[in-house]
XYZ file of C-alpha atoms in Angstrom:
661
model
C 19.020 -9.564 -1.410
C 20.756 -11.806 1.155
C 18.963 -12.533 4.212
C 20.877 -14.658 6.675
C 17.781 -15.339 8.986
C 15.920 -18.044 7.677
C 12.803 -17.032 9.888
C 13.014 -13.816 8.288
C 12.536 -15.516 4.699
C 9.507 -17.410 5.943
C 7.704 -14.591 7.462
C 8.175 -12.637 4.074
C 6.728 -15.507 2.249
C 3.967 -16.066 4.799
C 2.845 -12.553 4.437
C 2.267 -12.888 0.829
C 0.490 -16.028 1.213
C -1.562 -14.934 3.955
C -2.607 -11.771 1.568
C -3.614 -14.008 -1.061
C -5.521 -16.361 1.306
C -7.417 -13.328 2.587
C -8.171 -12.266 -0.867
C -9.479 -15.602 -1.741
C -11.378 -16.139 1.314
C -13.258 -12.800 0.714
C -14.064 -13.877 -2.976
C -15.145 -17.187 -1.834
C -17.677 -15.414 0.563
C -19.524 -14.189 -2.788
C -19.000 -17.440 -4.501
C -18.889 -20.189 -2.057
C -18.922 -22.810 -4.748
C -16.127 -21.641 -6.919
C -13.613 -24.777 -6.999
C -10.838 -23.063 -8.208
C -10.708 -20.538 -5.425
C -11.149 -23.623 -2.695
C -8.128 -25.137 -4.467
C -6.199 -21.660 -4.267
C -7.125 -21.348 -0.330
C -6.079 -25.348 0.251
C -2.750 -24.912 -1.487
C -1.826 -21.638 0.403
C -2.835 -23.311 3.858
C -0.918 -26.620 2.853
C 2.437 -24.359 2.055
C 2.009 -22.384 5.055
C 2.022 -25.391 7.353
C 4.904 -27.295 5.482
C 6.906 -24.227 5.343
C 6.105 -23.301 9.021
C 6.956 -26.607 10.200
C 10.306 -26.539 7.989
C 11.407 -23.098 9.461
C 10.667 -23.930 13.121
C 6.953 -22.327 13.513
C 5.526 -25.696 14.833
C 2.471 -23.758 16.405
C 1.870 -22.059 13.243
C 2.038 -25.599 11.260
C -0.283 -27.269 14.005
C -2.768 -24.672 13.812
C -2.888 -24.243 10.221
C -2.997 -28.027 9.758
C -6.547 -28.152 11.376
C -7.798 -25.188 9.048
C -6.107 -26.880 5.999
C -8.083 -30.041 7.015
C -11.345 -28.515 6.634
C -10.781 -27.095 3.234
C -9.501 -30.489 2.111
C -12.732 -31.730 3.038
C -14.452 -29.034 0.975
C -11.950 -29.818 -1.811
C -12.824 -33.577 -1.895
C -16.664 -32.817 -1.776
C -17.097 -34.419 1.914
C -18.642 -31.149 3.019
C -20.259 -28.277 1.235
C -18.675 -24.654 1.618
C -20.779 -22.057 3.483
C -19.923 -18.680 4.582
C -19.721 -19.607 8.343
C -16.816 -21.464 7.343
C -15.337 -18.601 5.497
C -16.059 -16.653 8.504
C -14.060 -18.677 10.877
C -11.182 -19.267 8.423
C -10.978 -15.521 8.219
C -10.451 -15.233 12.147
C -8.149 -18.499 11.904
C -6.031 -16.377 9.288
C -5.794 -13.266 11.775
C -4.736 -15.686 14.477
C -2.279 -17.440 12.161
C -0.598 -13.856 11.298
C -0.194 -13.305 15.126
C 1.655 -16.503 15.457
C 3.939 -15.850 12.730
C 4.649 -12.401 13.549
C 4.792 -12.192 17.266
C 3.735 -15.789 19.140
C 4.126 -14.159 22.602
C 1.164 -11.856 21.847
C -1.066 -14.789 20.588
C -4.026 -15.556 22.493
C -4.074 -19.594 22.587
C -7.452 -19.853 24.305
C -8.844 -17.942 21.404
C -6.947 -20.161 18.903
C -8.437 -23.236 20.667
C -11.934 -21.848 20.343
C -11.397 -21.112 16.626
C -10.393 -24.762 16.197
C -13.663 -25.554 18.300
C -15.570 -23.845 15.891
C -13.924 -25.593 12.947
C -14.629 -29.037 14.282
C -18.290 -28.131 15.167
C -18.634 -27.083 11.602
C -16.697 -30.075 10.060
C -18.038 -32.589 12.465
C -19.078 -35.724 10.342
C -22.241 -36.448 12.864
C -23.662 -32.928 12.414
C -26.386 -31.976 9.852
C -24.521 -30.792 6.606
C -24.235 -27.117 6.331
C -26.320 -25.660 3.525
C -24.181 -24.248 0.965
C -24.826 -20.955 -0.855
C -23.748 -22.249 -4.030
C -23.787 -26.007 -5.255
C -20.273 -27.351 -5.566
C -19.942 -30.305 -7.730
C -18.195 -33.255 -5.900
C -15.076 -34.164 -7.663
C -14.257 -37.882 -8.482
C -11.879 -39.490 -6.289
C -8.161 -38.801 -7.893
C -6.425 -42.009 -9.054
C -3.189 -42.487 -7.045
C 0.011 -41.870 -9.408
C 3.595 -42.925 -8.712
C 6.242 -40.238 -9.096
C 10.202 -40.024 -8.630
C 11.468 -37.103 -6.606
C 14.955 -36.241 -6.934
C 16.200 -33.653 -4.527
C 19.702 -32.233 -3.837
C 19.849 -29.232 -1.370
C 22.373 -26.445 -1.652
C 25.547 -26.979 0.382
C 24.522 -24.039 3.038
C 20.851 -25.183 3.154
C 21.182 -26.297 6.841
C 23.083 -23.185 7.879
C 20.134 -21.351 6.629
C 17.745 -23.107 8.542
C 16.360 -25.531 6.072
C 15.703 -28.995 7.455
C 15.750 -31.898 4.863
C 14.147 -34.434 7.444
C 11.114 -31.965 7.520
C 11.019 -31.875 3.964
C 11.003 -35.656 3.682
C 8.393 -35.927 6.192
C 6.048 -33.370 4.325
C 6.600 -35.757 1.486
C 5.257 -38.501 3.528
C 1.978 -36.651 4.425
C 1.025 -36.673 0.717
C 0.993 -40.533 0.470
C 3.234 -43.504 0.580
C 6.880 -42.649 0.198
C 10.063 -44.743 0.074
C 13.190 -42.658 0.621
C 16.696 -43.730 -0.623
C 19.663 -41.426 0.586
C 22.753 -40.818 -1.737
C 25.978 -40.217 0.284
C 28.651 -40.575 -2.442
C 29.447 -36.724 -2.003
C 29.942 -37.045 1.835
C 33.603 -36.183 2.349
C 35.715 -37.959 5.100
C 34.971 -37.097 8.564
C 38.108 -34.901 9.002
C 37.257 -32.796 6.071
C 33.419 -32.423 6.825
C 31.650 -29.220 7.593
C 29.212 -30.192 10.198
C 26.836 -27.327 8.868
C 26.887 -28.428 5.416
C 24.430 -30.594 3.510
C 26.093 -33.022 1.093
C 23.544 -35.818 0.853
C 20.807 -36.149 -1.968
C 17.695 -38.154 -1.899
C 15.500 -40.114 -4.245
C 11.815 -40.469 -3.255
C 9.243 -42.873 -4.730
C 6.169 -41.362 -3.975
C 2.510 -42.829 -4.360
C -0.061 -40.169 -4.057
C -3.641 -39.111 -5.286
C -2.295 -35.226 -5.101
C -1.536 -33.539 -8.289
C 2.116 -32.506 -9.402
C 1.177 -28.775 -8.057
C 0.909 -30.028 -4.452
C 4.364 -31.676 -4.693
C 5.908 -28.942 -6.138
C 4.600 -26.748 -3.209
C 6.743 -28.590 -0.734
C 9.630 -27.010 -2.163
C 8.261 -23.597 -2.823
C 10.756 -21.620 -0.612
C 13.834 -23.394 -1.475
C 13.314 -24.793 -5.201
C 15.183 -22.016 -6.883
C 18.428 -22.692 -4.997
C 18.399 -26.654 -5.080
C 18.267 -29.110 -7.756
C 14.791 -30.890 -8.071
C 13.487 -33.443 -10.749
C 9.970 -34.723 -10.502
C 8.905 -37.283 -12.884
C 6.447 -40.182 -13.232
C 8.071 -43.345 -11.598
C 7.257 -45.619 -14.619
C 8.757 -43.871 -17.594
C 7.086 -46.648 -19.752
C 3.623 -46.599 -18.453
C 1.974 -43.461 -19.787
C -0.901 -44.139 -17.487
C 1.464 -43.325 -14.520
C 1.764 -39.820 -15.791
C -1.021 -37.294 -14.356
C -3.240 -35.431 -16.778
C -4.138 -32.550 -14.377
C -3.812 -30.087 -17.015
C -5.863 -31.687 -19.629
C -9.440 -31.951 -20.423
C -11.416 -35.091 -18.933
C -11.612 -36.786 -22.359
C -8.063 -35.920 -23.575
C -5.222 -38.531 -23.398
C -2.750 -38.351 -20.696
C 0.383 -37.277 -21.617
C 3.554 -39.322 -21.972
C 6.061 -39.729 -19.487
C 8.486 -37.820 -21.376
C 5.830 -34.834 -21.871
C 5.239 -34.793 -18.221
C 8.937 -34.687 -17.275
C 9.282 -31.881 -19.981
C 6.222 -30.183 -18.363
C 8.187 -30.375 -14.819
C 11.219 -29.050 -16.299
C 9.597 -26.330 -18.122
C 7.861 -25.319 -14.865
C 11.300 -25.238 -13.159
C 12.842 -23.063 -15.768
C 9.747 -20.713 -15.522
C 10.146 -20.689 -11.658
C 13.878 -19.584 -11.995
C 13.199 -16.976 -14.541
C 10.440 -15.449 -12.383
C 12.758 -15.392 -9.468
C 15.551 -13.719 -11.459
C 13.103 -11.349 -12.662
C 12.428 -9.651 -9.421
C 14.207 -8.898 -6.299
C 12.861 -8.366 -2.876
C 14.564 -5.449 -1.243
C 14.145 -4.244 2.343
C 12.387 -1.035 2.530
C 15.293 0.454 4.829
C 17.767 -0.007 1.765
C 15.411 1.958 -0.662
C 15.034 4.698 1.895
C 18.977 4.769 2.337
C 19.336 4.697 -1.546
C 16.828 7.650 -1.826
C 19.201 9.641 0.881
C 22.217 9.129 -1.158
C 20.460 10.377 -4.289
C 19.345 13.386 -2.383
C 22.703 14.269 -1.440
C 24.011 13.960 -4.750
C 21.221 16.142 -6.142
C 22.516 18.930 -3.583
C 26.281 18.061 -4.529
C 25.212 18.376 -8.296
C 23.494 21.832 -7.582
C 26.757 22.960 -6.017
C 28.708 21.775 -9.155
C 26.436 23.727 -11.566
C 26.790 26.874 -9.548
C 30.547 26.481 -9.853
C 30.064 25.791 -13.444
C 28.279 28.821 -14.178
C 30.829 30.932 -12.741
C 33.782 29.303 -14.436
C 34.936 30.351 -17.873
C 36.312 26.566 -18.632
C 33.926 25.298 -21.125
C 34.995 21.733 -20.376
C 33.763 22.057 -16.695
C 30.667 23.528 -18.148
C 30.243 20.402 -20.299
C 31.054 17.976 -17.356
C 28.687 19.731 -15.323
C 25.957 19.531 -17.923
C 26.669 15.724 -18.315
C 26.749 15.134 -14.564
C 23.340 16.793 -14.311
C 21.759 14.938 -16.934
C 22.888 11.500 -15.289
C 21.746 12.671 -11.855
C 18.383 13.452 -13.168
C 17.963 10.033 -14.832
C 19.297 8.417 -11.587
C 16.717 10.357 -9.614
C 13.815 9.298 -11.768
C 14.928 5.923 -11.789
C 15.196 5.733 -8.067
C 11.973 7.298 -7.416
C 10.383 4.722 -9.848
C 11.772 1.942 -7.740
C 9.880 3.548 -4.722
C 6.577 3.885 -6.883
C 3.981 1.061 -5.843
C 0.617 0.401 -7.157
C -1.996 1.824 -4.745
C -4.052 -1.476 -5.176
C -1.537 -2.753 -2.506
C -3.106 -0.449 -0.114
C -6.942 -0.955 -1.271
C -6.852 -4.499 -1.294
C -6.595 -4.443 2.604
C -10.007 -2.598 3.021
C -11.995 -5.355 1.447
C -11.561 -6.827 4.923
C -12.573 -3.991 6.747
C -15.454 -3.450 4.788
C -16.447 -7.091 4.877
C -16.258 -6.937 8.999
C -17.979 -3.794 9.281
C -21.025 -4.415 6.999
C -21.214 -7.680 9.057
C -20.968 -6.123 12.520
C -23.411 -3.212 11.625
C -25.874 -5.401 9.685
C -25.231 -3.556 6.385
C -24.942 -4.588 2.992
C -22.041 -2.972 1.309
C -20.527 -3.329 -2.026
C -17.173 -2.068 -2.157
C -15.664 -0.855 -5.778
C -12.158 -0.173 -6.545
C -11.079 1.862 -9.388
C -7.485 3.024 -10.556
C -5.752 0.214 -8.727
C -2.813 0.533 -11.007
C -2.033 4.203 -10.005
C 1.178 4.432 -8.566
C 2.328 6.293 -5.426
C 5.362 6.749 -3.280
C 5.646 3.746 -1.104
C 5.951 6.310 2.006
C 2.586 7.984 1.051
C 1.003 4.611 0.771
C 2.278 3.365 4.221
C 1.086 6.572 5.849
C -2.379 6.562 4.084
C -3.604 3.186 5.586
C -4.958 4.644 8.956
C -6.467 7.526 7.503
C -8.271 5.743 4.889
C -9.600 3.174 7.471
C -10.975 6.011 9.482
C -12.987 7.524 6.753
C -14.041 4.104 5.509
C -15.651 3.456 8.976
C -17.220 6.678 9.049
C -18.803 6.330 5.809
C -20.065 2.823 6.460
C -21.112 3.653 10.249
C -22.552 7.040 9.601
C -23.104 7.518 5.859
C -24.693 4.325 4.510
C -28.202 3.693 5.725
C -29.713 0.249 6.931
C -31.241 -1.955 4.163
C -34.799 -1.011 5.292
C -34.054 2.718 5.309
C -32.610 2.373 2.026
C -35.454 0.574 0.425
C -37.679 3.313 2.088
C -35.668 5.920 0.318
C -36.104 4.385 -3.053
C -32.444 3.138 -3.044
C -31.134 -0.229 -3.635
C -30.825 -2.448 -0.520
C -27.142 -2.614 -0.830
C -25.028 0.672 -0.333
C -22.130 1.333 -2.655
C -18.818 2.543 -1.680
C -16.286 3.455 -4.331
C -12.647 3.950 -3.456
C -10.741 5.310 -6.522
C -7.424 6.693 -7.389
C -6.189 8.744 -10.600
C -3.194 10.921 -11.430
C -3.538 14.559 -11.987
C -0.585 16.126 -13.253
C 2.085 15.123 -10.411
C -0.783 14.413 -7.947
C -2.734 11.665 -7.197
C -6.310 12.012 -6.297
C -7.678 9.482 -3.973
C -11.585 9.589 -3.631
C -14.007 7.693 -1.146
C -17.642 7.990 -2.380
C -20.825 6.595 -1.062
C -24.131 6.689 -1.893
C -25.613 7.095 1.709
C -27.478 9.800 3.465
C -24.966 12.537 3.021
C -23.864 14.958 5.495
C -26.517 17.109 7.393
C -25.541 20.455 7.041
C -27.737 22.161 9.622
C -26.616 19.739 12.099
C -22.963 20.187 11.522
C -23.410 24.213 11.730
C -25.383 23.810 14.935
C -22.842 21.848 16.773
C -20.143 24.042 15.482
C -21.750 27.206 16.732
C -22.368 25.450 19.969
C -18.574 24.802 20.179
C -17.705 27.963 19.198
C -16.140 27.048 16.162
C -17.931 29.382 13.836
C -19.886 32.542 14.625
C -23.722 32.510 14.406
C -23.800 34.846 11.416
C -20.876 33.582 9.582
C -21.587 33.016 5.679
C -19.856 29.860 4.874
C -19.832 27.555 1.831
C -20.536 23.923 2.093
C -16.600 22.940 1.556
C -15.825 25.360 4.528
C -18.506 24.395 6.816
C -17.441 20.563 6.123
C -13.781 21.500 7.259
C -15.129 21.798 10.957
C -15.635 17.999 10.876
C -11.584 17.864 11.100
C -11.659 19.828 14.354
C -10.388 17.594 17.410
C -13.270 16.255 19.265
C -15.850 17.290 16.779
C -18.749 14.912 16.425
C -22.360 14.843 15.434
C -23.261 11.437 16.548
C -26.099 11.100 18.825
C -24.384 8.387 20.797
C -21.114 6.906 21.374
C -20.582 3.358 19.846
C -17.686 1.062 19.907
C -17.085 2.342 16.291
C -17.493 6.106 16.475
C -19.300 9.120 18.298
C -16.105 10.362 20.262
C -14.859 12.796 17.847
C -11.534 10.998 17.585
C -10.080 10.167 14.179
C -10.909 12.796 11.479
C -8.527 15.443 12.923
C -5.789 12.679 12.798
C -6.863 12.196 9.255
C -6.296 15.757 8.445
C -3.118 15.892 10.138
C -1.760 12.876 8.666
C -2.624 14.282 5.014
C -1.141 17.576 5.790
C 1.897 15.758 6.915
C 2.129 14.134 3.548
C 2.029 17.621 1.802
C -1.556 17.010 0.747
C -5.157 18.403 1.182
C -8.432 16.956 1.773
C -11.776 18.128 0.480
C -15.395 17.126 1.330
C -18.511 17.408 -1.023
C -21.950 15.877 -0.034
C -25.401 16.034 -1.048
C -27.951 15.216 1.752
C -29.997 12.107 0.708
C -27.386 11.343 -2.084
C -23.838 10.581 -0.470
C -20.716 12.125 0.174
C -17.356 12.453 -1.553
C -14.017 12.889 0.266
C -10.996 13.654 -2.171
C -7.418 13.282 -0.936
C -4.592 15.210 -3.077
C -1.584 13.893 -2.582
C 1.900 14.276 -3.909
C 3.568 11.589 -5.857
C 6.636 11.681 -4.001
C 7.912 13.176 -0.745
C 11.728 12.765 -1.493
C 12.558 15.279 -4.271
C 10.566 17.387 -5.996
C 11.223 19.980 -8.845
C 10.952 23.682 -7.455
C 10.896 27.111 -8.279
C 13.507 29.303 -6.546
C 12.650 32.838 -5.562
C 14.109 35.651 -3.503
C 12.232 37.874 -1.005
C 14.355 40.603 0.488
C 17.560 38.659 1.248
C 15.904 35.099 1.860
C 15.260 32.601 -0.694
C 12.672 30.254 -0.806
C 11.224 27.349 -2.861
C 7.836 27.117 -4.498
C 6.927 23.321 -5.498
C 6.783 23.647 -9.193
C 3.682 21.500 -9.548
C 1.438 24.181 -7.919
C 2.968 27.023 -10.069
C 0.442 28.342 -12.834
C 2.334 31.320 -14.200
C 4.608 34.221 -13.547
C 3.483 37.770 -14.127
C 5.210 41.186 -13.386
C 4.078 43.559 -10.992
C 5.271 47.111 -11.686
C 5.678 49.958 -9.056
C 2.452 51.443 -10.588
C 0.356 48.609 -10.464
C 1.816 47.810 -6.822
C 0.453 51.212 -5.737
C -2.630 50.910 -7.453
C -3.592 47.650 -5.813
C -2.771 48.856 -2.262
C -5.693 47.794 -0.017
C -7.302 45.716 -2.627
C -4.587 42.854 -3.203
C -6.136 41.652 -6.586
C -4.709 41.246 -9.723
C -6.388 41.201 -13.026
C -5.117 38.291 -15.138
C -7.326 37.930 -18.263
C -10.281 39.210 -16.788
C -9.886 36.892 -13.712
C -9.514 38.419 -10.467
C -6.743 36.803 -8.554
C -6.007 37.694 -5.025
C -2.163 38.009 -4.147
C 0.146 37.964 -0.984
C 2.869 40.107 -0.273
C 5.217 38.028 0.891
C 7.711 40.732 1.974
C 4.928 41.847 4.536
C 4.290 38.049 5.581
C 7.937 37.653 6.325
C 8.593 40.915 7.725
C 11.286 42.038 5.475
C 12.738 45.329 5.943
C 14.459 45.868 2.744
C 12.916 48.192 0.074
C 11.250 46.410 -2.555
C 12.584 45.991 -6.065
C 11.122 48.240 -8.890
C 9.863 45.349 -10.885
C 8.505 42.524 -8.390
C 7.210 39.256 -9.801
C 3.867 37.482 -8.991
C 3.852 33.721 -8.858
C 0.528 32.686 -9.487
C -0.055 29.262 -7.530
C -3.291 26.844 -7.269
C -4.450 24.353 -4.890
C -7.690 22.644 -5.876
C -9.796 24.953 -7.565
C -8.431 28.077 -6.180
C -5.749 30.431 -7.339
C -3.627 32.911 -5.383
C -0.607 35.026 -6.352
C 2.502 35.221 -4.386
C 4.818 38.706 -4.679
C 8.421 38.161 -4.660
C 11.386 40.362 -5.653
C 13.163 37.979 -7.926
C 12.624 34.670 -9.743
C 15.790 32.866 -9.684
C 15.034 29.564 -11.562
C 14.325 26.044 -11.328
C 15.843 24.127 -8.459
C 15.734 20.375 -7.833
C 14.619 20.298 -4.355
C 15.649 17.593 -1.799
C 13.018 18.006 1.257
C 14.147 17.839 4.517
C 11.651 18.050 7.500
C 11.348 20.963 9.678
C 12.540 20.449 13.369
C 10.035 20.100 16.202
C 10.846 23.723 17.528
C 9.532 25.067 13.989
C 6.463 22.434 13.752
C 4.006 25.228 14.425
C 5.023 27.459 11.387
C 2.162 26.711 9.253
C 3.556 28.919 5.985
C 6.606 26.246 5.386
C 6.401 22.659 4.539
C 10.085 21.923 4.729
C 13.490 23.088 4.004
C 16.240 22.176 1.315
C 20.111 22.968 1.053
C 21.120 24.917 -1.753
C 24.469 24.636 -4.076
C 26.181 27.268 -1.815
C 25.365 25.375 1.521
C 22.565 28.198 2.336
C 19.117 26.818 3.633
C 15.986 27.704 1.704
C 12.318 27.191 3.000
C 9.958 25.454 1.012
C 6.543 27.076 0.794
C 3.419 25.319 1.960
C 1.376 26.329 -0.985
C -2.165 24.837 0.315
C -1.817 26.984 3.467
C -1.039 30.064 1.593
C -3.740 29.499 -0.616
C -6.072 29.028 1.893
C -4.750 32.186 3.734
C -5.523 34.192 0.412
C -8.925 32.556 0.113
C -9.847 33.845 3.658
C -8.468 37.290 2.826
C -10.599 37.692 -0.359
C -13.772 36.477 1.745
C -13.167 39.087 4.142
C -12.873 41.962 1.480
C -16.094 40.661 -0.007
C -17.763 40.626 3.204
C -16.436 44.147 4.237
C -17.416 45.602 0.809
């Protein structure tokens, strides 16, 4: 990827560093004395500060400097780490993110207040903070002398890199003597004022390890010539031994130089192994692949009608290549859901602190992959459900102890593949849902009839009605009935479903069933009357024949006996108001959603079809039987059936027949 805006480069890299810093701080909250994590937090802050100054984010650099100073004192053993420092650092991280993303939206007064809290915690005259875990005070590092030789790429300054800021950053690490080399500088008439022709040799005496020196060049080292070696090649004691055990001999100067070159080689190899691509380009690529799939479908239709064997052979080869390209492109769009799950650690941390509850968040199946579009749209629904689970579901510590439960609540966030779907579940061990209270509130609002017979699963669905809430009081977190209806709309917009299971006194489990991708799916093309429709192949269980005699016998009952299992079926001809006479031998497509099955009666099963999903227009958004449309090879439009809605419709029809019988 080629990005000409250097500030965009910094924002991308800073986003990753802030994510790493947040994870590290949350881990430190449970183990404040972990020296390795303290070093990781310090290095992330140090890099953000240095790179921010380099790319013109002076406000970020100035603010981060104070946070870095606090962690440097912890790292050196001057002060002990504690949860108060970590809490302030998390708030400071949020302020840094705003300064980087949109400085105009930053509240500088709040930033000064944060720095005041930091000064109070780190004030030398104040009583030392009590550490949750003892941290051994490290011995003072012995200063070492290094030679840093650097030559920036010719276009470095044009891309926003200021070599003077890099040299200033090196000076902050210790005593530096800088020598500039100008032998590559051309005559004035031939000079490009935006090009960088110079090189520098820096003799640096510092107590910092080699890794900190390397961090100064984190954002540009892959494009520049950089060599870092001990200053005195003949003095073995000048080489640091940060990677060696305390009683092991320090490596020689040659070994240290080899180590530096090896690290540089690994860094370049890692940079070459991955490429950062804007999400818009992936979306555009998926659009092109979708158009290619439609064109290939047209070619296949032409080949079927052609008697030329060469045309048929070429069409089959192109179909194979298109399938491989489709799978490869969709694989690029797949991301591990752990990238989403990691965000909720902060949500749980802050909510448990605000509500005075103790919550352990367990994440499972973080490696499960899902389409990036689905992951992006899942954030808000999951935040709503996690907030509800902690606020309404999990009890206070005293209440849990009285109920014979552990004092700390447990919440499990998991993901797993189930065929071509992904199941995302949120499980808690709290008080569970109060069935009677939900039913009473639903009857008061007229959502269900007083004498209606409902299963728990059906009753719990009223929780997704707009404005529905059983909270006794409105708080800053919940009680207004806003959120769960948005959750359902979002999940259904992703062509997914949501189910709730709960046992009072034991906990609640919410399950989201989501498709792997939203772009291209395999479908079964069917005909009803003169219209053609697509049934998502992932929902198809089997196809059976419905003869005229069986159709006549099932009139009024609409049940089919499949190997002893009664399956309700829907006549799509009636639902779609088709006026043409039915085929003599109709077909039933048995589809499923969750644990329930329903049959769809069609006139003809045409065959499998690669379906490029096109969204319905706003004028058709209220048509619930269809989830989208696709373009066929002959240019005609086929509607994609919304299987969960049809299954739900069939389930209600079955319950009405049972109640009537």
